[in-house]
Amino acid sequence: MRYALQTSIFFLLLGAIPAQVPGTIFTSPGLVKPTLAQLAWHDTEFYLFFHFGPNTFTNLEWGLGAETEDVFNPTDLDCDQWCRIARQAGARGVVITAKHHDGFCLWPSRFSTHTVRESPWKNGQGDVLRELADACRRHGLKFGVYLSPWDRNHPQYGTPAYNDVYASTLTELLTEYGDLFEVWWDGANGEGPNGKKQVYDFPRFEKLVAQHQPNAIIFSDIGPGCRWAGNEQGTIGETNWCMLDTAGFGRGATGPPADTLQRGNIHGALWVPAECDVSIRPGWFYHPEENDRVKTPEQLFDIYLQSVGRGANLILNVPPDRRGRIHERDSAALVGFGKKLEKTFGRNLANGKKLHPEFEAGPLAPITQLHRMADTDAYVWSSTGTFVLDLGCKRRFGTVVLQEYLNEGQRVAAFTLEIPENGGWKEIARGTTMGHKRILQFPKVRAKKIRLSVTESRATPLIKKVQVFKK
Ligand code: FUL
């Protein structure tokens, strides 16, 4: 995407208040911080989800686990097509259901007899994960896997031996398909009151991920890498903290309440940022009768604003059809969405423009120090101050994108955006948390300057990037 390549107004202004030295501004001992892997995950922002397996052919959402392997037989599987469309939609990665609740493995696992190897597809010689992982590398996409803990097929499910099976299958995925950026643990479990109960050895599974793929982020209701957003509509709360208290909560039914997942915990003990999941169709798997119910580019864009635009990541499910291709309707919607992203965020009017610190209590404070972070550039200013962006001449704009420098914790709790009017300032937008990205859209205005004021912050706010778009 063109907008992703643009450099924006990266440079550093430190401080202006004599008592503040870099160390004290940047570090705040009380704040929880992300790992480098989590920071890379934040930058991944938007990726596709592929639900594919026996359900694609049996028209179910939750397979029973009793399906025979011969149902799985895509006629024209083309992972390059999936990846081309993902790129055109602006996605930076993909995650596939390596195994859904029905237990069928899309790769020839050595620890199951319910896999592609037992299916007629490619005479049992195929491996969907291999094809997709290779295609991702060719197309510059990150690759991740969903491995359902709940398994309706495996004979050992419900016994301690199943933990060995799960650990072994997980290890195959972690060691045989190259770098993974995400491992997805679904909390769903539809076992009835008399169903098999499995006590999962999650600490063991977490250790395996850490050992084999230290950069992979584990998704679940409680992370540890990132958290479910509490709904399957693809949206997060306007106030969205990356921190979460997970003590006392588990995965699935024992997860934190939905409103906590939506907001996070301002004083939460762990960095567990939100990932919003949603399907482009009503179901997660492909159903021909839903071909007319594919979300439009406009609906997808709204979802994007309410997820990525509020500091969360977005995983958008696009279920391949029975051919093993993304259906024409879905692909048209995704390409339309990608164009909309490019049209909106293609040309940053603030590119190369300077930011001037301004202080309410006095004249322009001198810039006392220029500080360049080792890993990136960042704007830094005092929470009592404001920041003015000068566009050079009057411009019309309706979108502003703000990004906080998260390496030292999430700080901003409230801010306003204003433009000059009658010798003073007029508010055009306001918000609470900023986080990785906050996208603000408002009725178009014409102005030369934009003033950003952080009105509440947990420590000195660190702003990484400000972008302005016509819309
Ligand atoms: C849910 C599952 O039960 C659905 O089938 C789907 O995989 C969705 C992403 O998560 O919990």
JSON list of N, CA and C in Angstrom, two decimals, residues 17 60 104 110-111 145 204 290 381 386 402-403 410 440 456 464:
[
{"chain": "A", "resi": 17, "resn": "ILE", "atom": "N", "xyz": [10.62, 21.81, 28.90]},
{"chain": "A", "resi": 17, "resn": "ILE", "atom": "CA", "xyz": [10.51, 22.13, 30.33]},
{"chain": "A", "resi": 17, "resn": "ILE", "atom": "C", "xyz": [11.82, 21.70, 30.97]},
{"chain": "A", "resi": 60, "resn": "LEU", "atom": "N", "xyz": [-21.29, -26.78, 7.08]},
{"chain": "A", "resi": 60, "resn": "LEU", "atom": "CA", "xyz": [-21.49, -26.60, 8.53]},
{"chain": "A", "resi": 60, "resn": "LEU", "atom": "C", "xyz": [-20.59, -25.48, 9.04]},
{"chain": "A", "resi": 104, "resn": "PHE", "atom": "N", "xyz": [-10.00, -31.98, 11.80]},
{"chain": "A", "resi": 104, "resn": "PHE", "atom": "CA", "xyz": [-9.33, -32.30, 10.53]},
{"chain": "A", "resi": 104, "resn": "PHE", "atom": "C", "xyz": [-8.11, -31.40, 10.35]},
{"chain": "A", "resi": 110, "resn": "ARG", "atom": "N", "xyz": [1.62, -36.07, 11.73]},
{"chain": "A", "resi": 110, "resn": "ARG", "atom": "CA", "xyz": [2.01, -37.44, 12.12]},
{"chain": "A", "resi": 110, "resn": "ARG", "atom": "C", "xyz": [1.25, -37.89, 13.36]},
{"chain": "A", "resi": 111, "resn": "PHE", "atom": "N", "xyz": [0.45, -36.99, 13.93]},
{"chain": "A", "resi": 111, "resn": "PHE", "atom": "CA", "xyz": [-0.21, -37.32, 15.20]},
{"chain": "A", "resi": 111, "resn": "PHE", "atom": "C", "xyz": [-1.73, -37.41, 15.07]},
{"chain": "A", "resi": 145, "resn": "VAL", "atom": "N", "xyz": [-1.15, -19.35, 12.36]},
{"chain": "A", "resi": 145, "resn": "VAL", "atom": "CA", "xyz": [-2.01, -20.54, 12.38]},
{"chain": "A", "resi": 145, "resn": "VAL", "atom": "C", "xyz": [-3.01, -20.51, 13.54]},
{"chain": "A", "resi": 204, "resn": "ARG", "atom": "N", "xyz": [2.25, -25.43, 29.18]},
{"chain": "A", "resi": 204, "resn": "ARG", "atom": "CA", "xyz": [3.15, -26.23, 28.34]},
{"chain": "A", "resi": 204, "resn": "ARG", "atom": "C", "xyz": [3.09, -25.74, 26.88]},
{"chain": "A", "resi": 290, "resn": "GLU", "atom": "N", "xyz": [-24.62, -17.75, 1.11]},
{"chain": "A", "resi": 290, "resn": "GLU", "atom": "CA", "xyz": [-24.23, -16.43, 1.65]},
{"chain": "A", "resi": 290, "resn": "GLU", "atom": "C", "xyz": [-23.50, -15.56, 0.62]},
{"chain": "A", "resi": 381, "resn": "TRP", "atom": "N", "xyz": [6.45, 15.68, 23.89]},
{"chain": "A", "resi": 381, "resn": "TRP", "atom": "CA", "xyz": [6.18, 16.96, 24.49]},
{"chain": "A", "resi": 381, "resn": "TRP", "atom": "C", "xyz": [5.47, 16.80, 25.81]},
{"chain": "A", "resi": 386, "resn": "THR", "atom": "N", "xyz": [0.82, 21.94, 24.24]},
{"chain": "A", "resi": 386, "resn": "THR", "atom": "CA", "xyz": [0.06, 21.55, 23.06]},
{"chain": "A", "resi": 386, "resn": "THR", "atom": "C", "xyz": [1.03, 21.55, 21.90]},
{"chain": "A", "resi": 402, "resn": "LEU", "atom": "N", "xyz": [-3.38, 9.72, 14.37]},
{"chain": "A", "resi": 402, "resn": "LEU", "atom": "CA", "xyz": [-2.41, 9.96, 15.44]},
{"chain": "A", "resi": 402, "resn": "LEU", "atom": "C", "xyz": [-1.83, 8.63, 15.91]},
{"chain": "A", "resi": 403, "resn": "GLN", "atom": "N", "xyz": [-0.56, 8.62, 16.17]},
{"chain": "A", "resi": 403, "resn": "GLN", "atom": "CA", "xyz": [0.06, 7.39, 16.68]},
{"chain": "A", "resi": 403, "resn": "GLN", "atom": "C", "xyz": [0.94, 7.71, 17.89]},
{"chain": "A", "resi": 410, "resn": "GLN", "atom": "N", "xyz": [1.57, 2.83, 27.21]},
{"chain": "A", "resi": 410, "resn": "GLN", "atom": "CA", "xyz": [0.45, 3.60, 26.65]},
{"chain": "A", "resi": 410, "resn": "GLN", "atom": "C", "xyz": [0.06, 4.69, 27.65]},
{"chain": "A", "resi": 440, "resn": "LEU", "atom": "N", "xyz": [-9.23, 9.69, 13.17]},
{"chain": "A", "resi": 440, "resn": "LEU", "atom": "CA", "xyz": [-10.36, 10.59, 13.45]},
{"chain": "A", "resi": 440, "resn": "LEU", "atom": "C", "xyz": [-10.89, 11.11, 12.13]},
{"chain": "A", "resi": 456, "resn": "GLU", "atom": "N", "xyz": [-5.20, 14.66, 29.09]},
{"chain": "A", "resi": 456, "resn": "GLU", "atom": "CA", "xyz": [-5.03, 13.72, 30.20]},
{"chain": "A", "resi": 456, "resn": "GLU", "atom": "C", "xyz": [-4.03, 12.67, 29.75]},
{"chain": "A", "resi": 464, "resn": "LYS", "atom": "N", "xyz": [4.24, 9.54, 18.17]},
{"chain": "A", "resi": 464, "resn": "LYS", "atom": "CA", "xyz": [5.15, 9.05, 17.15]},
{"chain": "A", "resi": 464, "resn": "LYS", "atom": "C", "xyz": [4.89, 9.66, 15.79]}
]
